[in-house]
Short mmCIF file of C-alpha atoms and ligand atoms in Angstrom, two decimals:
data_model
loop_
_atom_site.label_atom_id
_atom_site.label_comp_id
_atom_site.label_asym_id
_atom_site.label_seq_id
_atom_site.Cartn_x
_atom_site.Cartn_y
_atom_site.Cartn_z
CA MET A 1 -10.66 26.58 1.81
CA THR A 2 -6.92 26.21 1.59
CA HIS A 3 -4.36 29.09 1.79
CA PRO A 4 -1.03 28.43 0.15
CA SER A 5 1.77 28.46 2.69
CA THR A 6 5.14 29.80 1.66
CA THR A 7 6.65 26.45 2.46
CA GLN A 8 4.24 24.66 0.03
CA ALA A 9 4.77 27.24 -2.60
CA GLU A 10 8.64 26.62 -2.43
CA ARG A 11 8.36 22.89 -2.52
CA VAL A 12 9.26 21.13 -5.71
CA ILE A 13 7.00 18.03 -6.34
CA LEU A 14 7.66 15.54 -8.99
CA ILE A 15 4.54 13.70 -10.16
CA VAL A 16 5.09 10.45 -11.98
CA GLU A 17 2.04 9.09 -13.60
CA ASP A 18 1.57 7.71 -17.18
CA ASN A 19 -2.16 8.35 -17.50
CA SER A 20 -2.39 11.93 -18.94
CA VAL A 21 -5.67 12.68 -17.32
CA ASN A 22 -4.67 11.46 -13.92
CA ARG A 23 -1.50 13.40 -14.16
CA LEU A 24 -3.33 16.71 -14.88
CA LEU A 25 -5.82 16.08 -12.14
CA MET A 26 -3.07 15.26 -9.62
CA ALA A 27 -1.28 18.51 -10.79
CA LYS A 28 -4.46 20.36 -10.14
CA LYS A 29 -4.93 18.97 -6.65
CA PHE A 30 -1.34 19.95 -5.75
CA SER A 31 -1.90 23.27 -7.37
CA ASP A 32 -5.08 23.81 -5.31
CA GLN A 33 -3.02 23.15 -2.17
CA GLY A 34 -0.73 25.91 -2.90
CA TYR A 35 2.09 23.99 -4.50
CA ARG A 36 3.68 26.01 -7.21
CA SER A 37 6.55 23.99 -8.54
CA LEU A 38 5.21 20.90 -10.00
CA ILE A 39 7.21 18.79 -12.49
CA LEU A 40 5.28 16.07 -14.34
CA ALA A 41 6.87 12.81 -15.67
CA LYS A 42 4.92 10.21 -17.79
CA ASN A 43 7.32 7.22 -17.55
CA GLY A 44 10.22 5.90 -15.58
CA ALA A 45 12.80 7.20 -17.72
CA GLU A 46 11.50 10.74 -17.59
CA ALA A 47 11.01 10.29 -13.79
CA LEU A 48 14.78 9.37 -13.35
CA ASP A 49 15.95 12.23 -15.58
CA LEU A 50 13.79 14.89 -14.00
CA ALA A 51 14.34 13.72 -10.41
CA LEU A 52 18.02 13.82 -10.80
CA LYS A 53 18.04 17.19 -12.66
CA ASN A 54 15.61 18.99 -10.40
CA ASN A 55 16.20 17.40 -6.92
CA PRO A 56 12.53 17.65 -5.92
CA ASP A 57 11.45 17.77 -2.30
CA LEU A 58 9.00 14.95 -2.82
CA ILE A 59 8.14 12.29 -5.58
CA LEU A 60 4.85 10.83 -6.15
CA MET A 61 5.46 7.67 -7.92
CA ASP A 62 2.90 5.66 -9.84
CA ILE A 63 3.74 1.95 -9.79
CA GLN A 64 2.58 0.81 -12.99
CA LEU A 65 4.40 2.64 -15.79
CA PRO A 66 4.88 1.86 -19.40
CA ASP A 67 8.70 1.52 -19.46
CA MET A 68 9.51 0.18 -16.06
CA ASN A 69 7.97 -0.53 -12.63
CA GLY A 70 7.74 2.46 -10.26
CA ASN A 71 9.66 0.34 -7.61
CA GLU A 72 12.46 -0.07 -10.04
CA VAL A 73 12.76 3.71 -10.62
CA ILE A 74 12.77 4.26 -6.89
CA ARG A 75 15.66 1.72 -6.44
CA ARG A 76 17.67 3.43 -9.21
CA LEU A 77 17.06 6.83 -7.56
CA ARG A 78 18.12 5.57 -4.14
CA GLN A 79 21.25 4.12 -5.78
CA GLN A 80 22.16 7.43 -7.22
CA GLY A 81 21.94 9.02 -3.84
CA PHE A 82 18.44 10.57 -4.04
CA THR A 83 17.21 10.95 -0.44
CA ALA A 84 13.97 13.06 -0.56
CA PRO A 85 10.72 11.26 0.37
CA ILE A 86 9.09 9.13 -2.35
CA VAL A 87 5.43 8.11 -2.02
CA THR A 88 4.06 5.48 -4.23
CA VAL A 89 0.61 5.42 -5.63
CA SER A 90 -0.85 2.19 -6.52
CA ALA A 91 -4.30 0.34 -7.08
CA ASP A 92 -2.68 -2.78 -5.60
CA HIS A 93 -3.80 -3.51 -2.22
CA ARG A 94 -1.82 -6.56 -1.28
CA GLN A 95 0.60 -6.32 1.55
CA GLU A 96 3.38 -7.86 -0.47
CA ASP A 97 3.27 -4.89 -2.88
CA ILE A 98 3.45 -2.47 -0.08
CA ASP A 99 6.49 -4.39 1.30
CA ARG A 100 8.06 -4.27 -2.15
CA SER A 101 7.86 -0.60 -2.35
CA ARG A 102 9.19 -0.19 1.00
CA ALA A 103 12.15 -2.39 0.13
CA SER A 104 12.76 -0.40 -2.88
CA GLY A 105 13.21 2.82 -0.79
CA ALA A 106 9.71 4.33 -0.81
CA ASP A 107 8.78 6.14 2.38
CA GLY A 108 4.97 5.88 1.98
CA TYR A 109 2.27 4.06 0.11
CA ILE A 110 -1.00 5.49 -1.09
CA LEU A 111 -3.76 3.45 -2.44
CA LYS A 112 -6.07 4.31 -5.43
CA PRO A 113 -8.80 5.46 -5.57
CA ILE A 114 -7.16 8.46 -3.67
CA ASP A 115 -8.96 10.03 -0.69
CA PHE A 116 -7.41 13.47 -1.10
CA LEU A 117 -7.96 14.67 2.39
CA ALA A 118 -6.04 11.86 3.85
CA PHE A 119 -3.63 12.20 0.89
CA PHE A 120 -2.50 15.63 1.60
CA ALA A 121 -2.13 15.01 5.34
CA LYS A 122 0.20 12.31 4.34
CA ILE A 123 2.08 14.25 1.69
CA ASN A 124 2.61 17.28 4.02
CA GLY A 125 3.64 14.98 6.91
CA HIS A 126 6.39 13.67 4.67
CA LEU A 127 7.42 17.17 3.77
CA ARG A 128 7.85 18.25 7.51
CA PRO A 129 10.33 19.14 8.95
CA ALA A 130 11.86 21.14 6.24
CA ARG A 131 14.76 19.53 4.25
CA LYS A 132 18.03 21.07 3.97
CA GLU A 133 18.07 23.65 1.05
CA SER A 134 19.05 21.76 -2.01
CA GLY A 135 20.18 24.77 -3.76
CA ILE A 136 19.18 23.40 -7.12
CA PRO A 137 16.41 25.40 -8.99
CA ALA A 138 13.51 23.71 -10.65
CA SER A 139 14.30 25.35 -13.83
CA GLY A 140 15.62 22.29 -15.54
CA ALA A 141 12.26 20.99 -16.60
CA GLU A 142 10.55 22.29 -19.78
CA GLU A 143 7.95 25.00 -19.12
CA GLY A 144 5.07 22.84 -20.59
CA ASN A 145 5.70 20.46 -17.89
CA LYS A 146 5.48 22.83 -15.01
CA ALA A 147 2.40 24.06 -13.23
CA ALA A 148 4.41 27.07 -11.78
CA SER A 149 1.84 29.68 -12.82
CA ALA A 150 -1.11 27.43 -12.59
CA PRO A 151 -4.38 29.22 -12.28
CA GLN A 152 -6.48 28.87 -9.17
CA ALA A 153 -9.60 26.71 -9.49
CA VAL A 154 -12.55 28.80 -10.64
CA ARG A 155 -16.00 27.79 -9.66
CA ILE A 156 -18.84 27.41 -12.18
CA SER A 157 -21.11 30.34 -11.41
CA GLU A 158 -24.08 29.68 -9.05
CA SER A 159 -26.60 30.96 -11.55
CA VAL A 160 -25.85 28.31 -14.08
CA SER A 161 -28.43 25.47 -14.07
CA ALA A 162 -27.48 21.92 -13.04
CA ALA A 163 -28.31 20.80 -16.66
CA ALA A 164 -25.99 23.23 -18.13
CA LYS A 165 -23.27 22.53 -15.65
CA ASN A 166 -23.53 18.93 -16.49
CA VAL A 167 -23.13 19.55 -20.20
CA LEU A 168 -20.09 21.50 -19.53
CA ILE A 169 -18.64 18.81 -17.27
CA VAL A 170 -19.24 15.91 -19.65
CA ASP A 171 -17.75 17.92 -22.44
CA ALA A 172 -14.62 18.77 -20.28
CA LYS A 173 -14.16 15.07 -19.71
CA GLU A 174 -14.08 14.55 -23.43
CA LYS A 175 -11.81 17.57 -24.08
CA LEU A 176 -9.26 16.93 -21.24
CA PRO A 177 -7.65 13.81 -22.87
CA VAL A 178 -7.59 15.63 -26.16
CA ILE A 179 -5.68 18.57 -24.64
CA ALA A 180 -3.43 16.29 -22.76
CA ASN A 181 -2.54 14.32 -25.87
CA ALA A 182 -2.05 17.58 -27.90
CA LEU A 183 0.32 18.80 -25.08
CA GLU A 184 2.44 15.81 -25.48
CA HIS A 185 2.57 16.10 -29.30
CA PHE A 186 2.50 19.89 -29.63
CA ASP A 187 5.04 19.79 -32.56
CA GLU A 188 2.26 18.23 -34.67
CA GLU A 189 0.14 20.67 -36.71
CA ASN A 190 -3.12 18.61 -36.36
CA GLN A 191 -2.70 18.66 -32.58
CA ARG A 192 -2.22 22.38 -32.42
CA GLU A 193 -5.31 22.80 -34.60
CA ARG A 194 -7.36 20.88 -32.04
CA ILE A 195 -6.23 23.16 -29.34
CA LYS A 196 -6.92 26.20 -31.40
CA ALA A 197 -10.60 24.91 -31.87
CA ILE A 198 -11.02 24.08 -28.37
CA ALA A 199 -9.59 27.46 -27.13
CA HIS A 200 -11.87 29.26 -29.56
CA GLU A 201 -14.81 27.25 -28.24
CA TYR A 202 -14.13 28.02 -24.55
CA LYS A 203 -13.47 31.69 -25.38
CA GLY A 204 -17.08 31.75 -26.43
CA ILE A 205 -18.68 29.91 -23.62
CA ALA A 206 -16.47 30.23 -20.46
CA GLY A 207 -17.80 33.66 -19.61
CA TYR A 208 -21.34 32.36 -19.57
CA TYR A 209 -20.19 29.80 -16.87
CA GLY A 210 -18.45 32.47 -14.98
CA LEU A 211 -15.07 30.71 -15.52
CA ARG A 212 -13.04 33.99 -15.81
CA GLU A 213 -9.62 32.14 -15.65
CA LEU A 214 -10.63 29.80 -18.33
CA GLU A 215 -11.95 32.58 -20.42
CA ARG A 216 -8.68 34.54 -20.06
CA ILE A 217 -6.58 31.49 -21.03
CA ALA A 218 -8.73 30.68 -23.95
CA GLN A 219 -8.65 34.31 -25.27
CA GLU A 220 -4.93 34.41 -24.90
CA LEU A 221 -4.54 31.13 -26.76
CA ASP A 222 -7.12 32.17 -29.40
CA GLU A 223 -5.17 35.46 -30.02
CA GLY A 224 -1.88 33.59 -29.81
CA PHE A 225 -2.74 31.21 -32.67
CA LYS A 226 -4.02 34.25 -34.64
CA ASN A 227 -0.81 36.25 -34.11
CA ASP A 228 1.38 33.15 -34.73
CA GLU A 229 3.02 33.50 -31.38
CA PRO A 230 6.00 31.07 -30.67
CA GLY A 231 5.20 27.54 -29.94
CA GLU A 232 6.57 27.62 -26.43
CA LEU A 233 4.14 30.34 -25.35
CA LEU A 234 1.26 28.41 -26.87
CA LYS A 235 2.32 25.15 -25.29
CA LYS A 236 2.53 27.01 -21.87
CA LEU A 237 -0.97 28.48 -22.34
CA THR A 238 -2.22 24.96 -23.36
CA GLY A 239 -0.78 23.61 -20.11
CA GLN A 240 -2.77 26.33 -18.26
CA LEU A 241 -5.85 25.39 -20.32
CA ALA A 242 -5.49 21.70 -19.37
CA ARG A 243 -5.40 22.56 -15.64
CA ALA A 244 -8.38 25.00 -16.04
CA VAL A 245 -10.40 22.16 -17.79
CA ALA A 246 -9.20 19.66 -15.13
CA GLY A 247 -10.59 22.22 -12.65
CA ILE A 248 -14.07 21.95 -14.29
CA ILE A 249 -14.12 18.21 -13.86
CA ASP A 250 -12.73 18.49 -10.27
CA ASN A 251 -15.61 20.89 -9.46
CA GLU A 252 -18.03 17.98 -9.89
CA THR A 253 -16.58 15.99 -6.87
CA ALA A 254 -15.51 18.91 -4.81
MN1 MN B 301 0.18 3.93 -14.26
#
């Protein structure tokens, strides 16, 4: 059981990860730890832009990105005078890769698959002692990218059978990439249609599983689509939906 500290709630974390499912799961983990200002980037160019715009307190940097190597992103940020800690995340276990990251200006190196207990010990270690106030608010990022008002993890009700639980989890694993993809292409009608269908489905079943937060989000989305609410609001709710669904998957290993 974690209790969000003010310090963590105030920290701005930039998560750079090209895999949409990993990105959402990572955001969920930070959110569970009490972090409230999360900015998500899916490639090197976005990472550079969002880092310089928002001056995060820490960057979590995936090494393998579609447009450029994470180490290259770090090098460029350091050149531009970015001083906050940067921790790289990579599946590459060779010492030379660790050395390469350090040479680029990384402060820490975390190996995949991630052991989250050790992970947050390390992350929190990098964030202590408090940095000087940057004075730059994290409002530059688009709302859909932020987990600012991320819902807390909600446990599947104890009264639900293991088999039913499993059905929900397997289904969530199929839905999460669909939701993540729709989030990235929210301007496309067919993507919004998918979200509409998923929201409607969760609205019907979330209550049975005791997932009140998911139920609330699904209801709001369902009504939002019916009332033709602005796209920005629907996208924001879809971001919340993604984190709630990531929470279902997360429950399996927690
Ligand atoms: Mn990657």
